[in-house]
Amino acid sequence: MWKYSIVTLLLLSFQPVSAGTSSLKAIHIQIREISQLAEDFHLKSELLNEKISTTDVVKVFFPGFPYFSDGLNDVEIFNGMEGQKEVVDLMKYVKTAEISKETMMEIMNGFEVLEELVGLKPQIDFGPRKDLDDLLKRLKNFGKTDFKNITTSIGLMMFDQRFPDFLQDLKGRLEKLLSSRQPTSAQIEHVIGFALALMDRAVVRIPIHYEIAGFLHRNVTFNPVVKMFNATKLLSGKMNKINILKEFSEKLNVIYNEMKFWAELESDKNIYNTEQLWSRIQKDMNPLKSFKTPTKGFKKFESIDNWMSHRMTKFASHMKTFEWKYSMFSKEIQSFFDTTKNMIEFVKNGEQLFARMCLEDYDFSTDFSKDETELRSLEPHLTTYFLESLNLEKELDRLKKFVNFTDFQMYKKSGLSDSEIREAVEKMKKIDLSEFDVILKHIKPNNQSYMMFETIKRKEHDAMKKFAEANGNEFLEKVLEELTTLQTFLNCTHLEEAVSIMKPLIDTFVKIGYVDANLAFSGMAYTVFMFREGNELVEEINGWKPESDPYIESFPLNNDDLKGISDGIEAIESIRKVQESWEELIDLDDSEMSESDGWKAIHDFITNFVGKLSTMDFNLELSNLQEFLATVSFPEDTQIDSFEKFIKEEYEGNQYFDILSFIKNLRGLKNGFSNLLVQLKNMTEGVRKYKEWENTKKKSEKKEFVDCSQSYEGPCSIPLTLPKADPDVPVKKFEL
């Protein structure tokens, strides 16, 4: 079989070196084929001379070979793996204890509601509790007291009524002072003192009195009741889902109590043993992950031995099947162990997880939909209260700016100097006295009996009166307590963590019905079986020995020779690339290159170089090529660079890319030229050694000619048997 393969290969070989000549392209093709044959024969000779093993040869195609070990040989698979029967029986019992699908769906829905509620925490944040408590305290009795009683009790009504007179008085004093020819220090001190007192009332006392009365909620940047309403509205829309949680805790306990037998499995030796076996199998499977089918097939093996080629094909087929089936079975097996592990974990931590969820601490019967309806009816009153409070604060801010006499404070003293009097008068002249009439008309339009401030306060009070009549304060306190309780529940330290753990564990109950222990263990057994079968194929391949062949064992080329041939082939390729890329430019218009500094040197070189090559005949010795290359002188690098720059920046012809390809090949040949002659020499030496070895085989196969006219011994002593004559058949002419 081995010798048959050799004859086939020899039929592909070539004539002796002196048999003829050819083009460089034809010689290049011949040497490449010789290189391939030489590599094959070298591999065989290394194998026959025991310089490499069969495993080394196989690793050329399968880098991870042999992939298998004997680690799973001790696993019993035909009579059932250890613990298999017990675990299968256990899983049958599990299926008899399954919870109804309806209960499971309700529990899963409960977890989804909990997750949704936890996600709503930012949206039901109604602001700092202190703001709400302050508001409730302020509103507690505000709306139940008569408006007149509130304003009279703190003197607000009187102050509001007299404030325009104070402003008018200040205006008159300023006019009198400014009309005086020689204002005195006492006059200035008196006017400024009156102005500062008025400022104190407007800036300090009025806001304080209003706030005491409940009119002004200072520094209100948001309406906390609106946030309360939004939170209640949001929860009202979730009531159908929240109602699911009323029996949620009880159903969780039912599952936990019915599945407590799983707690015993944590120390079950059968579960442990089967899981350990699976870990062993997975560990032994790791090398198989590097397996890849050779892209070029097994032609090299075919040239070595048909038996070997057949075994490698069978091995590759086994590996592909094994890889696919292991991938399929491993999912089922892993699902089985993950499910049992989760079940054990669930029961083990069940009670602790239940406690962490704080389900017993919240009353899920709270109906936020009713709260929303009542809050909706109260919202307009509260909105009016806050809106008018902000309006009042806005008007007071405007008044504060008008009566701001802080800059005159330095002149409120006795005995002002003449210069200080002049300074004070100059500042007073800058006051626009007409603005007094504008502000007076604004705060008391059309000379009505009460001021604008009182109008705002009456609106506030009317809104709060309606709010109080609807028992709004008590209702707000109730809703606030409900929301606070819900917030406390949702902020339960471990609720979010427990939900994230419990939900997938409960989900295990759904999956448990789909887990097939028999299929999982069958997959494990089949995996072990395929593993062993693969190991047997490896042992069979490793044990193979080729038949002895003295001729191949005498193959003379070593690794250096093979590399020499390979490097020489690359050298010829670099020459041919220049030759062929120039031939692509046969229609190049020479006139287009006249402006390039480097073109003439390149053109002269390449026409001579390619012209010589095209007229030369070559044989495998390539002596004439080597002689020619020894005389070659390349253009300077600067000339090549200049030509390339010209092409990239100025050339506008249609052979742009062809020219750049030619320049690239020319530069590559020039850069590697220093080693090129050595590479060609080493290559031809390797080819010569190969051809000499090949010719020895052909000589040994020629039959020696024996002249029987000179001797009757040896083969000439064997009588020649002729067919018997038939008298009825005419005698034919016969010549020796």
Short mmCIF file of N, CA and C in Angstrom, two decimals, residues 73 181 238 277 294 356 359 421 554 558 616 730:
data_model
loop_
_atom_site.label_atom_id
_atom_site.label_comp_id
_atom_site.label_asym_id
_atom_site.label_seq_id
_atom_site.Cartn_x
_atom_site.Cartn_y
_atom_site.Cartn_z
N ASN A 73 -12.25 6.28 32.43
CA ASN A 73 -12.33 4.83 32.23
C ASN A 73 -12.96 4.10 33.40
N ARG A 181 -33.99 125.33 51.00
CA ARG A 181 -32.74 125.88 50.51
C ARG A 181 -31.54 125.36 51.28
N LYS A 238 -52.63 51.31 40.37
CA LYS A 238 -51.99 50.01 40.59
C LYS A 238 -52.80 49.13 41.55
N LEU A 277 -19.35 13.89 39.35
CA LEU A 277 -19.06 13.19 38.09
C LEU A 277 -19.20 14.16 36.91
N PRO A 294 -9.59 20.11 9.89
CA PRO A 294 -8.64 20.74 8.95
C PRO A 294 -9.35 21.23 7.70
N ARG A 356 -37.10 38.85 55.43
CA ARG A 356 -36.46 40.02 54.84
C ARG A 356 -37.40 40.80 53.92
N LEU A 359 -43.17 41.44 54.42
CA LEU A 359 -44.56 41.35 53.95
C LEU A 359 -45.57 41.47 55.08
N ILE A 421 -24.45 116.24 54.69
CA ILE A 421 -25.78 116.75 54.35
C ILE A 421 -25.93 116.83 52.83
N SER A 554 15.83 6.82 2.86
CA SER A 554 17.09 7.45 2.44
C SER A 554 16.88 8.86 1.90
N ASN A 558 16.84 17.72 4.40
CA ASN A 558 16.46 18.00 5.78
C ASN A 558 15.62 19.28 5.83
N MET A 616 15.31 34.72 -22.19
CA MET A 616 16.13 33.64 -21.63
C MET A 616 15.33 32.36 -21.48
N PRO A 730 -4.69 -21.84 -41.21
CA PRO A 730 -3.53 -21.51 -42.06
C PRO A 730 -2.40 -20.97 -41.21
#
